[in-house]
PDB file of C-alpha atoms in Angstrom:
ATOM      1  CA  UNK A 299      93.598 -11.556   8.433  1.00 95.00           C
ATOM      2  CA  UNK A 300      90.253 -11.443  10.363  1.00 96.00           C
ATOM      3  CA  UNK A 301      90.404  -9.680  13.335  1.00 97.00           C
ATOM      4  CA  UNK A 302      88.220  -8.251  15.856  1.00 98.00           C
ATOM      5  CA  UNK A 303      90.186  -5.835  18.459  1.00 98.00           C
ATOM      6  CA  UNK A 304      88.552  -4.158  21.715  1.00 98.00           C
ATOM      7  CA  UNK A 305      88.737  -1.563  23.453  1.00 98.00           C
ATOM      8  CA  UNK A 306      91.213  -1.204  27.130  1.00 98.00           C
ATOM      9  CA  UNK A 307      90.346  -2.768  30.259  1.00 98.00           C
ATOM     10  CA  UNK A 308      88.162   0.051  32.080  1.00 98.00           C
ATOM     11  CA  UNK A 309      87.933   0.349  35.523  1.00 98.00           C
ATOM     12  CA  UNK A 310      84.665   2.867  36.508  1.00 97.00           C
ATOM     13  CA  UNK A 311      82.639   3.624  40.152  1.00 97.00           C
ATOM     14  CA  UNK A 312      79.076   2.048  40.245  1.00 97.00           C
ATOM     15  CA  UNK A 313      76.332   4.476  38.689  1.00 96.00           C
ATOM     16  CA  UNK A 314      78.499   5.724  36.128  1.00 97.00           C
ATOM     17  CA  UNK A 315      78.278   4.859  32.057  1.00 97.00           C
ATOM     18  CA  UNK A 316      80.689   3.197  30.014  1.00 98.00           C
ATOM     19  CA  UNK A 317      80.716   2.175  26.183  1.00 98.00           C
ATOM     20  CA  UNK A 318      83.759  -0.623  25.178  1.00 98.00           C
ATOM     21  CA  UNK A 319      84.000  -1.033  21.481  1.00 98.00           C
ATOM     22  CA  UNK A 320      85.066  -4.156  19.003  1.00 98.00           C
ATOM     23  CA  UNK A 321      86.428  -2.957  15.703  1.00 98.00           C
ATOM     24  CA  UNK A 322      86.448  -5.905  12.874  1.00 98.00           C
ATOM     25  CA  UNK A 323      89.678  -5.577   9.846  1.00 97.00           C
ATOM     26  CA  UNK A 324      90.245  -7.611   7.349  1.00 97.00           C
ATOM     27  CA  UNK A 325      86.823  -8.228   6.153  1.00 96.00           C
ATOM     28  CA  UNK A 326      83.467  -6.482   5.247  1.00 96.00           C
ATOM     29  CA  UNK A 327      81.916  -5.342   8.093  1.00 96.00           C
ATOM     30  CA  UNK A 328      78.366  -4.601   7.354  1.00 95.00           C
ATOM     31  CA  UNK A 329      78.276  -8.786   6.199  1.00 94.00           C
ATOM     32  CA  UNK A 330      78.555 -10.489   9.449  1.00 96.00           C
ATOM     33  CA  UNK A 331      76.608  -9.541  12.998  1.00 96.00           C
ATOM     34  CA  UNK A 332      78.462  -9.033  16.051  1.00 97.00           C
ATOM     35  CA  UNK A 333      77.762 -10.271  19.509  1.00 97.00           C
ATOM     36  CA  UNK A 334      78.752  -9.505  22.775  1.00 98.00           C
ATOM     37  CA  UNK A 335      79.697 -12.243  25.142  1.00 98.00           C
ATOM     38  CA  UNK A 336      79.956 -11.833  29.245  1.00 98.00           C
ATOM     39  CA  UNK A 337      82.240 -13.771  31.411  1.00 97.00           C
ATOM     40  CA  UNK A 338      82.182 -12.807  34.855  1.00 95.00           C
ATOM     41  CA  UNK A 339      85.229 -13.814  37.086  1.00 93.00           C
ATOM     42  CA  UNK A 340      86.357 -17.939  37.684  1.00 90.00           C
ATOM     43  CA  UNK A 341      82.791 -17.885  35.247  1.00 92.00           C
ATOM     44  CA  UNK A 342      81.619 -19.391  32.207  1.00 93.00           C
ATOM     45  CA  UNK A 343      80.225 -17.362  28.663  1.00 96.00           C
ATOM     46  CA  UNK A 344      76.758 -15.623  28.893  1.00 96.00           C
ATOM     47  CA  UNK A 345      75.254 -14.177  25.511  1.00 96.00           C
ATOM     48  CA  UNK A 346      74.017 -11.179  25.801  1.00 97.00           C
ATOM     49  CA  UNK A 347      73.124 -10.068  22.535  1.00 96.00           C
ATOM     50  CA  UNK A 348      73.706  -9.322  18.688  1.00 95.00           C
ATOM     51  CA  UNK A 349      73.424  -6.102  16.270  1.00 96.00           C
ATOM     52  CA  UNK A 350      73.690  -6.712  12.443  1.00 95.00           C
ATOM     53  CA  UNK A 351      76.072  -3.449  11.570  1.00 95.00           C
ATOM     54  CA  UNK A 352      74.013  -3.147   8.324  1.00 94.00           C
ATOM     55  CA  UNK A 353      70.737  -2.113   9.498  1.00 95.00           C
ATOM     56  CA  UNK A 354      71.498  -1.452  13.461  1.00 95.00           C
ATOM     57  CA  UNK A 355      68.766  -4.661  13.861  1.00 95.00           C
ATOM     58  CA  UNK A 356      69.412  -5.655  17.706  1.00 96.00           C
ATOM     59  CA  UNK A 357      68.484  -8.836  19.861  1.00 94.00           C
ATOM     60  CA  UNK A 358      69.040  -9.101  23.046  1.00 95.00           C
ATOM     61  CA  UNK A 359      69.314 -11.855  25.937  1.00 93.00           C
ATOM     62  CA  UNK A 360      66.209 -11.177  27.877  1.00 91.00           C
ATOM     63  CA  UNK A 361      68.729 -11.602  31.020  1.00 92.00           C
ATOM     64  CA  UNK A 362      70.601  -8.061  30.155  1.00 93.00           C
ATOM     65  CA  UNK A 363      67.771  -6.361  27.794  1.00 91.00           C
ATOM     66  CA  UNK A 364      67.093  -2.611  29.471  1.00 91.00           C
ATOM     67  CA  UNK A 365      70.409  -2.868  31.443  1.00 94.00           C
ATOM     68  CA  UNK A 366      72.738  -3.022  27.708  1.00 97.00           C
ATOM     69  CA  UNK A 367      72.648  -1.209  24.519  1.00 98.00           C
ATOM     70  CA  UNK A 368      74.358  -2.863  21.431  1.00 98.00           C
ATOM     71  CA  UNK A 369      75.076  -0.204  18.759  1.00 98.00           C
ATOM     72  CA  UNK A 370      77.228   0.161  15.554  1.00 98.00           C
ATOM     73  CA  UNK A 371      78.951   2.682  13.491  1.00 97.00           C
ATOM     74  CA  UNK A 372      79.789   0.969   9.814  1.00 95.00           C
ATOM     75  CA  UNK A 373      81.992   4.033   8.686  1.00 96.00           C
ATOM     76  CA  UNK A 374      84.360   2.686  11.432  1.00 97.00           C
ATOM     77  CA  UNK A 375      83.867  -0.732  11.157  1.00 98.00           C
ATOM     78  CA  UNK A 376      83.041  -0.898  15.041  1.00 98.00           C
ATOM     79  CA  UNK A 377      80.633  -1.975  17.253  1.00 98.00           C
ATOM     80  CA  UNK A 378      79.598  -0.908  20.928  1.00 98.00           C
ATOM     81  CA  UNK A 379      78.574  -2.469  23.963  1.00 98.00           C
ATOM     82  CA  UNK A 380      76.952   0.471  26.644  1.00 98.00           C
ATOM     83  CA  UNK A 381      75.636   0.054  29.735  1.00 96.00           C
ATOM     84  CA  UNK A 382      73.816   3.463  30.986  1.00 92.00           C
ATOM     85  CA  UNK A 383      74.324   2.869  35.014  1.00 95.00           C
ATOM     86  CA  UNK A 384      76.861   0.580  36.497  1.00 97.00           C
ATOM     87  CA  UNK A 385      76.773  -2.034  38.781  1.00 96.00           C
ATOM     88  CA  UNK A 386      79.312  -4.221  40.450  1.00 96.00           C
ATOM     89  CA  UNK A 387      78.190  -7.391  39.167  1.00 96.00           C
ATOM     90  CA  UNK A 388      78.763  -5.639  35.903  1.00 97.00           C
ATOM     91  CA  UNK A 389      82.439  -6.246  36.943  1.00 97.00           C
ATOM     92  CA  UNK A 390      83.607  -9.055  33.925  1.00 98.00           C
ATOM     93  CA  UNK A 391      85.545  -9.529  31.330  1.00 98.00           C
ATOM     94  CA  UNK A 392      83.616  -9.216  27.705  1.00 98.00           C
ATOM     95  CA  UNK A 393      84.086 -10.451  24.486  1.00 98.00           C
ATOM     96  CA  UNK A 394      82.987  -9.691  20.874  1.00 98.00           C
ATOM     97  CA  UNK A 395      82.173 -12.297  18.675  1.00 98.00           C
ATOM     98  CA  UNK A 396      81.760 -12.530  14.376  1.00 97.00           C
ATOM     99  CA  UNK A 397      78.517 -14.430  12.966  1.00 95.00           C
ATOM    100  CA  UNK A 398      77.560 -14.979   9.445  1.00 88.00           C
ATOM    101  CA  UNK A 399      73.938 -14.953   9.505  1.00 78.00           C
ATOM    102  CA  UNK A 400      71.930 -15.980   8.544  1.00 71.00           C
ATOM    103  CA  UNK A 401      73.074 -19.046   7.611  1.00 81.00           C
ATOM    104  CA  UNK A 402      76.019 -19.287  10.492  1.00 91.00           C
ATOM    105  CA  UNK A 403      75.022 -20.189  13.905  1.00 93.00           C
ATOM    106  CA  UNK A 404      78.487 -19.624  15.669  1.00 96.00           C
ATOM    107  CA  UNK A 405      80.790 -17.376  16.485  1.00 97.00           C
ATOM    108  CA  UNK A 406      84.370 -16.614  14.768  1.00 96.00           C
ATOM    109  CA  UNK A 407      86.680 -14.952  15.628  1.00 97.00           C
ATOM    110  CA  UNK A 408      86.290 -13.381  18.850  1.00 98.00           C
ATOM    111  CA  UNK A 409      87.864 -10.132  20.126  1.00 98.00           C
ATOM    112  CA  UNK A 410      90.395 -10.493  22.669  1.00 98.00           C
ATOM    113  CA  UNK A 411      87.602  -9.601  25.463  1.00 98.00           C
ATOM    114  CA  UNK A 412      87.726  -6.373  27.681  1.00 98.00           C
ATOM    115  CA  UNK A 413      87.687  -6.448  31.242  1.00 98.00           C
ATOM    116  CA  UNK A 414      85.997  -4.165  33.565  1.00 98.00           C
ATOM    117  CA  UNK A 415      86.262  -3.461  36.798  1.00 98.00           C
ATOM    118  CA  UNK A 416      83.190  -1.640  38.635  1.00 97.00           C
ATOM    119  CA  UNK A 417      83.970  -0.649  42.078  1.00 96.00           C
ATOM    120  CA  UNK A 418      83.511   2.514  44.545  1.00 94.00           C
TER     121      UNK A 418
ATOM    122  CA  UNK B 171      66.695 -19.379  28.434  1.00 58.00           C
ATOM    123  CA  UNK B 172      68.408 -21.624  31.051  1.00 69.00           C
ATOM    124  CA  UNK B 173      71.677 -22.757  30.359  1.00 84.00           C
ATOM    125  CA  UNK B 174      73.042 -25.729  28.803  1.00 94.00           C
ATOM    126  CA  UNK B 175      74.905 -28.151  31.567  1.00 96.00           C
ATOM    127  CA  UNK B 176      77.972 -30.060  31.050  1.00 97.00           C
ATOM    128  CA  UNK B 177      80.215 -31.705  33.651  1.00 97.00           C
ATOM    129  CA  UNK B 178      82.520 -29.701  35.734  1.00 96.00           C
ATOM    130  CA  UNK B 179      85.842 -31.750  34.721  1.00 97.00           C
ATOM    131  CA  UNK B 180      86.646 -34.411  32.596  1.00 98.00           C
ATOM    132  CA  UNK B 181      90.260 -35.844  32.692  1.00 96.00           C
ATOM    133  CA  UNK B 182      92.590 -38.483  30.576  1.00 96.00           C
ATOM    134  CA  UNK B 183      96.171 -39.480  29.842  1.00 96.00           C
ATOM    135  CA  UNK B 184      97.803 -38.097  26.587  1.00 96.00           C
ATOM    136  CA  UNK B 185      96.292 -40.577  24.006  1.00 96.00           C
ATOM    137  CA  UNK B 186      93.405 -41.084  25.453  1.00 97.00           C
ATOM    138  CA  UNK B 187      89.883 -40.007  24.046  1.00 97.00           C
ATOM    139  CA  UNK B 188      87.291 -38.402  26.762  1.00 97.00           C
ATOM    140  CA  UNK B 189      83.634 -37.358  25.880  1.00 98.00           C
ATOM    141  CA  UNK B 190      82.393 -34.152  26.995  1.00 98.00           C
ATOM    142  CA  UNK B 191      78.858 -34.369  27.158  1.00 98.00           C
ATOM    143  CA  UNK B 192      75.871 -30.770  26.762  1.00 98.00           C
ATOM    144  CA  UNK B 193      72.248 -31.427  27.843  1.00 97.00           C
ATOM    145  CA  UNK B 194      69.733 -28.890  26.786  1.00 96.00           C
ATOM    146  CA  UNK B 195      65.903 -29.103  25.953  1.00 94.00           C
ATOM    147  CA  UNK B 196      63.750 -29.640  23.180  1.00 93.00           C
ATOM    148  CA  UNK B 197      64.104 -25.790  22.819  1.00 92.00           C
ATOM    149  CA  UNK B 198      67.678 -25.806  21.523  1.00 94.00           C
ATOM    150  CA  UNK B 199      69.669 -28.686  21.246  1.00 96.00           C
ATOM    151  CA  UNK B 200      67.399 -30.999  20.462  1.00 96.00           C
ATOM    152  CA  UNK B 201      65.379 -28.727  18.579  1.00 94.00           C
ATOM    153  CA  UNK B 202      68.272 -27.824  16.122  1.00 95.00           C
ATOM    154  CA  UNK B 203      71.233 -29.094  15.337  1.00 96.00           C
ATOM    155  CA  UNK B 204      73.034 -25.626  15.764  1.00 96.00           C
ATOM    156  CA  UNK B 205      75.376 -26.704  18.711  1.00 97.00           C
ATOM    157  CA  UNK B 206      79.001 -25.302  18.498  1.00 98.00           C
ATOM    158  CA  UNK B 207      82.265 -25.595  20.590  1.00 98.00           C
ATOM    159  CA  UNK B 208      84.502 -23.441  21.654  1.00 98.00           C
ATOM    160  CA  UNK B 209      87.649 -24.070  23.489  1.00 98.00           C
ATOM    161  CA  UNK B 210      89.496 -21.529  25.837  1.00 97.00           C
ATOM    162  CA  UNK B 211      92.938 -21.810  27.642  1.00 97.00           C
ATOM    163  CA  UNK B 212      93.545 -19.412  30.540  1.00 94.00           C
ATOM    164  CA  UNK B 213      93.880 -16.010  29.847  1.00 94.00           C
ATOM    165  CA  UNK B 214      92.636 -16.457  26.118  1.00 96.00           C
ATOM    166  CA  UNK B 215      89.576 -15.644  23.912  1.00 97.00           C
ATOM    167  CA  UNK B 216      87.264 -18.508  23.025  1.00 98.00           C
ATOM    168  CA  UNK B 217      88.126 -19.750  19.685  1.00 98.00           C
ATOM    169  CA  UNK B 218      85.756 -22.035  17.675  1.00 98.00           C
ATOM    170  CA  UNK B 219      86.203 -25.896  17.287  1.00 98.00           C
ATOM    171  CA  UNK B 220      83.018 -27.593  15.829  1.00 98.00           C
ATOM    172  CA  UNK B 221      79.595 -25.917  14.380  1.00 97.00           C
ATOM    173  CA  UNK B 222      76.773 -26.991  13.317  1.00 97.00           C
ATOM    174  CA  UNK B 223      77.272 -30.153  15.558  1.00 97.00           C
ATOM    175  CA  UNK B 224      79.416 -31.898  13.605  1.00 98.00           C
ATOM    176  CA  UNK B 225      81.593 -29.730  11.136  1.00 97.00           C
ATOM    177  CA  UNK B 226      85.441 -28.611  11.966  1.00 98.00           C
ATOM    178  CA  UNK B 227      86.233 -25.289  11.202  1.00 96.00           C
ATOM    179  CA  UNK B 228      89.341 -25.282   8.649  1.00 95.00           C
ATOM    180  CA  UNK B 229      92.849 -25.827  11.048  1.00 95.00           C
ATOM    181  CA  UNK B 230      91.038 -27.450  13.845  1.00 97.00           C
ATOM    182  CA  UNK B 231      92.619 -31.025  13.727  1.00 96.00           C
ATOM    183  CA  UNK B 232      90.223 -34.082  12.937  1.00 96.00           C
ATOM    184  CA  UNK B 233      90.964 -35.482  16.918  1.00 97.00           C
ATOM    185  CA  UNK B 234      88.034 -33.295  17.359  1.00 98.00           C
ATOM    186  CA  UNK B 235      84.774 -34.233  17.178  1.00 98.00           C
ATOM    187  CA  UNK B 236      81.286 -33.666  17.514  1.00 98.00           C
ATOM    188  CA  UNK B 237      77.923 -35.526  17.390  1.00 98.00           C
ATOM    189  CA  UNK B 238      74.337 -35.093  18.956  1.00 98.00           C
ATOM    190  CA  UNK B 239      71.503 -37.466  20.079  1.00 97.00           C
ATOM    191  CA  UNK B 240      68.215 -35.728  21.126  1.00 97.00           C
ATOM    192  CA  UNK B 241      68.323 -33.218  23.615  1.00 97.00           C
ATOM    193  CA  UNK B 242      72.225 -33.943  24.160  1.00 98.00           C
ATOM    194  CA  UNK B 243      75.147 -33.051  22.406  1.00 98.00           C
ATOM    195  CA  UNK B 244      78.925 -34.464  22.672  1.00 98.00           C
ATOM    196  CA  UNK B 245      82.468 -33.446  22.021  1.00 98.00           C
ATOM    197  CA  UNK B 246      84.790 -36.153  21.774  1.00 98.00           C
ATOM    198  CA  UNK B 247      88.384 -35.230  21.838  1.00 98.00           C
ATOM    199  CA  UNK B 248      90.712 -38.322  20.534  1.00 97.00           C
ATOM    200  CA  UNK B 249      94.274 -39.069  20.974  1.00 96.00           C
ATOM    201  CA  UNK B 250      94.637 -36.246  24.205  1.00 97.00           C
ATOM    202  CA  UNK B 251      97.178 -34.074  23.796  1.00 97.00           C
ATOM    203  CA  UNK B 252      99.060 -31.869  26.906  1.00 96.00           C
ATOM    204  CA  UNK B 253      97.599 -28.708  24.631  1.00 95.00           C
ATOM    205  CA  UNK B 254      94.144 -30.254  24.904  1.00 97.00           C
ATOM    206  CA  UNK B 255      94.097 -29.003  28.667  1.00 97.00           C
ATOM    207  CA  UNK B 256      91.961 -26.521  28.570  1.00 97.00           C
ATOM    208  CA  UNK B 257      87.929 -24.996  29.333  1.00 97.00           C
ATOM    209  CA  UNK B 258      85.096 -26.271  26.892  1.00 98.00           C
ATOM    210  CA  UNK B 259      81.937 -24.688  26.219  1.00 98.00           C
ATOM    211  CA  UNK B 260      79.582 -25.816  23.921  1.00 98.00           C
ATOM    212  CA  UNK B 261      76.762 -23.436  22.676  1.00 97.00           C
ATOM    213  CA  UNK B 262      73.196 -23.739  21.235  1.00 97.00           C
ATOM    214  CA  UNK B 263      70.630 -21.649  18.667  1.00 95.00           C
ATOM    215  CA  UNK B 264      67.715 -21.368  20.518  1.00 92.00           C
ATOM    216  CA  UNK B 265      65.300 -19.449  18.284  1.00 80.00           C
ATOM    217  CA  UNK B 266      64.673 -16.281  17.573  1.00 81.00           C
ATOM    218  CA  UNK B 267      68.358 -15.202  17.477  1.00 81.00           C
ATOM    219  CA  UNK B 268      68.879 -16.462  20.407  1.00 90.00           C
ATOM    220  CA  UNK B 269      71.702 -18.783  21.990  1.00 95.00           C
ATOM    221  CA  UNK B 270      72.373 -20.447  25.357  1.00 96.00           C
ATOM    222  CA  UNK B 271      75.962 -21.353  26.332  1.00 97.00           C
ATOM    223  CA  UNK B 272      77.018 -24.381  28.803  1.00 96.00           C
ATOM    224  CA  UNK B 273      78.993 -23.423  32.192  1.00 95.00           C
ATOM    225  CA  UNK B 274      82.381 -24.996  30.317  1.00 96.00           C
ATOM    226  CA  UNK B 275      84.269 -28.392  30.907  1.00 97.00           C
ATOM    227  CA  UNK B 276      87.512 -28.309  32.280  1.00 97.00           C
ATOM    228  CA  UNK B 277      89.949 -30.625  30.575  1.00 98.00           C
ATOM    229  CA  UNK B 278      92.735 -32.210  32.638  1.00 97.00           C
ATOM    230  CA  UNK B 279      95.541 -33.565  30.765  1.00 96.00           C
ATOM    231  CA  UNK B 280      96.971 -36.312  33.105  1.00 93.00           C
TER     232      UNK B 280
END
């Protein structure tokens, strides 16, 4: 079975760093791209941005670019979304997402989405 | 990228069909037929119910449907069901690797 599973819901003070991670089983990693998804409270889905785990090639929303860093580690099958210096509007719940590119222009499965709470 | 709008709500009786409806620009929906659907009940992950505009993933029951006509796209949802009732976003390639999601439809299941 395909599955992508993320990291705990984190709860951090403004200013500080935090990393979440999305681990994919159940198929070969390094084929499909992963992308990070933001939905901030009562909200709908933002993109924010992709990484294919076989290269470390990155796009990002212009909207987050400088505030995110998407990363991967293919031994581990995982990939990271970091933000260097919290903010409370960072406060949301997040999601991973699979894509087959380049042919596939959608996402599936997603990862159960990890919430985070930023707040002094 | 601005985001793709949809209506707030749309609402029916069970076996009913309702129409959701996604307007974009000439920069992604009507610019490629790359609009997908994704369907979310409360407390859930999204999970995937048409690509490409008008294909249906394998499991996701032939009520649904999708279809596009210039800068718009539609889901149509036939024969409502009480499990229908849920939050609807549709999404859209917009170049570059890019892609713009709607704010989401809420369903209402009469």
């Amino acid at each position: 079975e395909v599955q992508l599973v993320q990291s705990g819901a984190e709860v951090k003070k403004p200013g500080r760093s935090l990393r979440i991670s999305c681990k994919g089983s159940g198929y070969t990693f390094t084929n499909y791209w992963i992308n990070w998804v933001r939905q901030m409270p009562g909200k709908g889905l933002e993109w924010m941005g992709t990484i294919d785990p076989s290269d470390s090639y990155t796009n990002y929303n212009p909207s987050f670019q400088g505030h995110i860093t998407i990363s991967a580690d293919q031994s581990i099958s995982t990939a990271y979304l970091q933000f260097s210096s919290l903010k409370a509007s960072d406060s949301a719940l997040y999601y991973c997402a699979r894509q087959k590119v380049p042919s596939a222009k959608w996402f599936d499965p997603w990862g159960q989405g990890t919430l985070v709470t930023v707040s002094s | 990228q601005s985001a793709l709008t949809q209506p707030r709500s749309v609402s029916g009786s069970p076996g009913q069909s309702v129409t959701i409806s996604c307007t974009g620009t000439s920069s992604d929906v009507g610019d490629y037929d790359y609009v997908s659907w994704y369907r979310q009940h409360p407390g859930k992950a999204p999970k995937l119910i048409i690509y490409d505009v008008t294909e249906r993933p394998s499991g996701v029951p032939d009520r649904f449907s999708g279809s596009k006509s210039g800068n718009t796209a539609s889901l149509t949802i036939s024969g409502l069901q009480a499990e229908d009732e849920a939050d609807y976003y549709c999404c859209s390639y917009a170049a570059n690797y890019v892609y713009v999601f709607g704010p989401g439809t809420k369903v209402t299941v009469l």
